[in-house]
Amino acid sequence: MTITAVGFDLDETLAVPTRDRAAILSDATERADAPSLTREAYLDVHGRHLTSDSRTPIFADLLSEHDTDADPESLANAYRREISNAIAPIPGAEAFLERLRAKYRVGLLTNGPRVAQRDKLATLGWTDAFDSALVTGDLEAGKPDSAAFAALLDALGSDAEETAYVGDDVDADIAGADAAGLVPIQVLYEGGPEPSPRAAEHVPRERLIDRLPRLLEAF
């Protein structure tokens, strides 16, 4: 096997929040004069809107469970601003991606609404950091659906068995990539998901930049 292309997840893999996500959500609801929402409820509803254009339908569903006049679009905008103020790349990410692109086709496949995820890329200055950057809000399916990974392979012009996919989520990233025939590499970090037996390799996030190039060469 020779790896010719690498796909990445975005959140918690290449970019991390500088503040607790529950606190970010709390600040957004306060700014939008909305009722308190739990991070768990948000994630549950988010998973049902991976191909949405924006987070507005997510917050519409969440607010429907409350007696409130809060506007879902205003809350979505407030949350997007809070995320933009908190998101940061892992140290050295830009130079790392440039080095990888000198040898491999490098792509991004991230779950989430189009507006939200494209805004993160713009905030990070990564609109041109990948050979192809796919957001499931632009696709017909989100991870772990094999159709999402097929879209990545098509965009990179690579075969599944020669494409590594790097992410942290056991189901969306690792199981999804494995089922689609890609080579899954799981990123591990404190408080994150447990190591998945379906991953071809595991790498601590703080060592990703140092270790990933050697792992890719070893396949």
CSV table of C-alpha atoms in Angstrom, one decimal:
chain,number,residue,atom,x,y,z
A,1,MET,CA,0.0,0.0,0.0
A,2,THR,CA,1.2,3.5,-0.9
A,3,ILE,CA,-0.5,6.5,0.5
A,4,THR,CA,-1.0,9.3,-2.1
A,5,ALA,CA,-3.7,11.4,-0.4
A,6,VAL,CA,-4.6,12.5,3.1
A,7,GLY,CA,-8.0,13.7,4.4
A,8,PHE,CA,-8.5,15.5,7.6
A,9,ASP,CA,-11.3,16.2,10.0
A,10,LEU,CA,-11.4,19.8,11.3
A,11,ASP,CA,-12.8,20.2,14.8
A,12,GLU,CA,-10.7,18.7,17.6
A,13,THR,CA,-8.2,17.4,15.0
A,14,LEU,CA,-6.6,20.4,13.3
A,15,ALA,CA,-8.5,23.1,15.1
A,16,VAL,CA,-9.5,23.3,18.8
A,17,PRO,CA,-11.5,25.7,20.9
A,18,THR,CA,-9.6,27.9,23.4
A,19,ARG,CA,-12.6,27.8,25.7
A,20,ASP,CA,-15.0,25.1,26.9
A,21,ARG,CA,-17.7,24.5,24.3
A,22,ALA,CA,-20.4,24.4,26.9
A,23,ALA,CA,-19.4,27.9,28.0
A,24,ILE,CA,-19.3,29.1,24.4
A,25,LEU,CA,-22.9,27.9,23.9
A,26,SER,CA,-23.9,29.5,27.2
A,27,ASP,CA,-22.5,32.9,26.2
A,28,ALA,CA,-24.3,32.6,22.8
A,29,THR,CA,-27.6,32.0,24.4
A,30,GLU,CA,-27.1,34.9,26.8
A,31,ARG,CA,-26.3,37.2,23.9
A,32,ALA,CA,-29.4,36.1,22.0
A,33,ASP,CA,-31.6,36.3,25.0
A,34,ALA,CA,-32.4,32.6,24.6
A,35,PRO,CA,-33.0,29.9,27.3
A,36,SER,CA,-30.1,27.8,28.5
A,37,LEU,CA,-29.2,24.9,26.3
A,38,THR,CA,-27.1,21.9,27.1
A,39,ARG,CA,-24.1,20.9,25.0
A,40,GLU,CA,-25.5,17.3,24.9
A,41,ALA,CA,-28.8,18.5,23.4
A,42,TYR,CA,-27.0,20.6,20.9
A,43,LEU,CA,-24.8,17.7,19.7
A,44,ASP,CA,-27.8,15.4,19.4
A,45,VAL,CA,-29.7,17.9,17.2
A,46,HIS,CA,-26.5,18.8,15.3
A,47,GLY,CA,-26.2,15.2,14.2
A,48,ARG,CA,-29.5,15.5,12.4
A,49,HIS,CA,-28.5,18.6,10.4
A,50,LEU,CA,-25.1,17.7,9.0
A,51,THR,CA,-26.2,18.8,5.5
A,52,SER,CA,-27.9,22.0,6.5
A,53,ASP,CA,-26.9,25.4,5.1
A,54,SER,CA,-26.6,27.0,8.5
A,55,ARG,CA,-27.1,26.3,12.2
A,56,THR,CA,-30.5,28.0,12.2
A,57,PRO,CA,-32.5,24.7,11.9
A,58,ILE,CA,-30.5,23.3,14.7
A,59,PHE,CA,-31.4,26.1,17.1
A,60,ALA,CA,-35.0,26.1,15.8
A,61,ASP,CA,-35.3,22.5,16.9
A,62,LEU,CA,-33.7,23.2,20.2
A,63,LEU,CA,-35.8,26.3,21.0
A,64,SER,CA,-39.0,24.5,20.0
A,65,GLU,CA,-38.6,22.6,23.3
A,66,HIS,CA,-38.8,25.9,25.3
A,67,ASP,CA,-41.4,28.6,25.8
A,68,THR,CA,-39.4,31.4,24.3
A,69,ASP,CA,-39.5,34.2,21.7
A,70,ALA,CA,-35.8,33.8,21.0
A,71,ASP,CA,-35.0,33.9,17.3
A,72,PRO,CA,-33.1,30.8,16.0
A,73,GLU,CA,-31.2,32.7,13.3
A,74,SER,CA,-30.0,35.3,15.8
A,75,LEU,CA,-28.9,32.5,18.1
A,76,ALA,CA,-27.1,30.8,15.3
A,77,ASN,CA,-25.3,34.0,14.4
A,78,ALA,CA,-24.3,34.6,18.1
A,79,TYR,CA,-23.0,31.1,18.4
A,80,ARG,CA,-21.0,31.4,15.1
A,81,ARG,CA,-19.4,34.6,16.5
A,82,GLU,CA,-18.5,33.0,19.8
A,83,ILE,CA,-17.0,30.0,18.0
A,84,SER,CA,-15.0,32.3,15.7
A,85,ASN,CA,-13.6,34.1,18.7
A,86,ALA,CA,-12.5,30.8,20.3
A,87,ILE,CA,-11.2,28.6,17.5
A,88,ALA,CA,-7.5,28.1,17.1
A,89,PRO,CA,-5.3,25.8,15.0
A,90,ILE,CA,-3.1,23.3,16.6
A,91,PRO,CA,0.5,24.7,16.8
A,92,GLY,CA,2.3,24.6,13.5
A,93,ALA,CA,-0.7,23.4,11.5
A,94,GLU,CA,-0.2,25.8,8.5
A,95,ALA,CA,3.4,24.8,7.8
A,96,PHE,CA,2.5,21.2,8.4
A,97,LEU,CA,-0.2,21.2,5.8
A,98,GLU,CA,2.1,22.9,3.3
A,99,ARG,CA,4.7,20.2,3.8
A,100,LEU,CA,2.2,17.5,3.3
A,101,ARG,CA,0.8,19.1,0.1
A,102,ALA,CA,4.3,18.9,-1.4
A,103,LYS,CA,4.0,15.1,-1.3
A,104,TYR,CA,0.3,14.2,-1.1
A,105,ARG,CA,-3.1,15.4,-2.2
A,106,VAL,CA,-4.5,16.9,1.0
A,107,GLY,CA,-8.2,17.4,1.7
A,108,LEU,CA,-10.6,18.3,4.4
A,109,LEU,CA,-14.0,16.6,5.2
A,110,THR,CA,-15.8,18.3,8.1
A,111,ASN,CA,-19.3,17.6,9.4
A,112,GLY,CA,-21.6,20.6,9.9
A,113,PRO,CA,-23.7,23.3,8.2
A,114,ARG,CA,-22.0,25.1,5.3
A,115,VAL,CA,-22.1,28.6,6.8
A,116,ALA,CA,-20.7,27.5,10.2
A,117,GLN,CA,-17.8,25.4,8.8
A,118,ARG,CA,-16.8,27.8,6.0
A,119,ASP,CA,-16.7,30.6,8.6
A,120,LYS,CA,-14.3,28.5,10.7
A,121,LEU,CA,-12.0,28.0,7.7
A,122,ALA,CA,-12.1,31.7,6.9
A,123,THR,CA,-11.4,32.6,10.6
A,124,LEU,CA,-8.4,30.2,10.6
A,125,GLY,CA,-7.2,31.6,7.3
A,126,TRP,CA,-7.5,28.2,5.7
A,127,THR,CA,-9.7,28.8,2.7
A,128,ASP,CA,-6.7,27.8,0.4
A,129,ALA,CA,-4.9,25.4,2.9
A,130,PHE,CA,-6.2,22.2,1.2
A,131,ASP,CA,-6.3,20.9,-2.3
A,132,SER,CA,-10.0,20.4,-1.6
A,133,ALA,CA,-12.1,21.4,1.5
A,134,LEU,CA,-15.5,19.7,1.8
A,135,VAL,CA,-18.2,20.7,4.2
A,136,THR,CA,-21.1,18.3,4.6
A,137,GLY,CA,-23.5,21.2,4.4
A,138,ASP,CA,-22.6,21.3,0.7
A,139,LEU,CA,-23.1,17.5,0.4
A,140,GLU,CA,-25.9,15.0,0.3
A,141,ALA,CA,-24.7,13.1,3.4
A,142,GLY,CA,-22.5,13.7,6.4
A,143,LYS,CA,-19.9,11.4,8.1
A,144,PRO,CA,-20.0,8.5,8.7
A,145,ASP,CA,-22.0,7.9,5.6
A,146,SER,CA,-19.8,6.4,2.9
A,147,ALA,CA,-21.2,9.0,0.4
A,148,ALA,CA,-19.4,11.7,2.3
A,149,PHE,CA,-16.0,9.9,2.0
A,150,ALA,CA,-16.7,9.1,-1.7
A,151,ALA,CA,-17.1,12.8,-2.3
A,152,LEU,CA,-13.7,13.4,-0.6
A,153,LEU,CA,-12.1,10.7,-2.8
A,154,ASP,CA,-13.6,12.2,-5.9
A,155,ALA,CA,-12.4,15.6,-5.0
A,156,LEU,CA,-8.8,14.4,-4.3
A,157,GLY,CA,-8.8,12.1,-7.3
A,158,SER,CA,-7.6,9.2,-5.2
A,159,ASP,CA,-8.5,5.6,-4.5
A,160,ALA,CA,-9.8,4.7,-1.0
A,161,GLU,CA,-7.0,2.2,-0.2
A,162,GLU,CA,-4.3,4.9,-0.9
A,163,THR,CA,-6.0,7.6,1.1
A,164,ALA,CA,-5.5,8.1,4.8
A,165,TYR,CA,-8.2,9.9,6.8
A,166,VAL,CA,-7.2,11.6,10.1
A,167,GLY,CA,-9.8,12.4,12.7
A,168,ASP,CA,-10.8,12.0,16.4
A,169,ASP,CA,-14.4,10.8,16.4
A,170,VAL,CA,-14.8,7.0,16.7
A,171,ASP,CA,-18.0,6.8,14.7
A,172,ALA,CA,-18.0,9.7,12.2
A,173,ASP,CA,-14.3,9.6,11.4
A,174,ILE,CA,-12.7,6.3,12.2
A,175,ALA,CA,-15.6,3.8,11.6
A,176,GLY,CA,-16.8,5.9,8.7
A,177,ALA,CA,-13.4,6.0,7.0
A,178,ASP,CA,-12.9,2.3,7.6
A,179,ALA,CA,-16.3,1.3,6.2
A,180,ALA,CA,-15.5,3.4,3.1
A,181,GLY,CA,-12.2,1.6,2.6
A,182,LEU,CA,-9.9,4.5,3.6
A,183,VAL,CA,-7.0,4.1,6.1
A,184,PRO,CA,-8.2,5.6,9.4
A,185,ILE,CA,-5.8,7.3,11.7
A,186,GLN,CA,-7.2,8.4,15.1
A,187,VAL,CA,-6.1,11.5,16.9
A,188,LEU,CA,-6.2,11.1,20.7
A,189,TYR,CA,-6.3,13.8,23.3
A,190,GLU,CA,-7.2,14.2,27.0
A,191,GLY,CA,-10.9,14.0,27.5
A,192,GLY,CA,-11.4,12.8,23.9
A,193,PRO,CA,-12.8,9.5,22.6
A,194,GLU,CA,-11.3,6.2,23.5
A,195,PRO,CA,-9.0,4.6,21.0
A,196,SER,CA,-10.9,2.7,18.3
A,197,PRO,CA,-9.8,-0.8,17.3
A,198,ARG,CA,-10.9,0.1,13.7
A,199,ALA,CA,-8.1,2.7,13.4
A,200,ALA,CA,-5.0,1.6,11.5
A,201,GLU,CA,-2.9,3.9,13.8
A,202,HIS,CA,-3.4,6.1,16.8
A,203,VAL,CA,-1.5,9.3,17.4
A,204,PRO,CA,-1.6,11.9,20.2
A,205,ARG,CA,-2.8,15.2,18.9
A,206,GLU,CA,0.2,17.0,20.4
A,207,ARG,CA,2.4,14.7,18.4
A,208,LEU,CA,0.4,14.7,15.1
A,209,ILE,CA,2.7,17.1,13.2
A,210,ASP,CA,5.8,15.1,14.1
A,211,ARG,CA,4.5,11.6,13.7
A,212,LEU,CA,2.0,11.7,10.9
A,213,PRO,CA,4.5,12.0,8.0
A,214,ARG,CA,6.4,9.0,9.3
A,215,LEU,CA,3.1,7.0,9.7
A,216,LEU,CA,2.1,7.8,6.1
A,217,GLU,CA,5.4,6.7,4.8
A,218,ALA,CA,5.3,3.4,6.7
A,219,PHE,CA,2.0,2.2,5.1
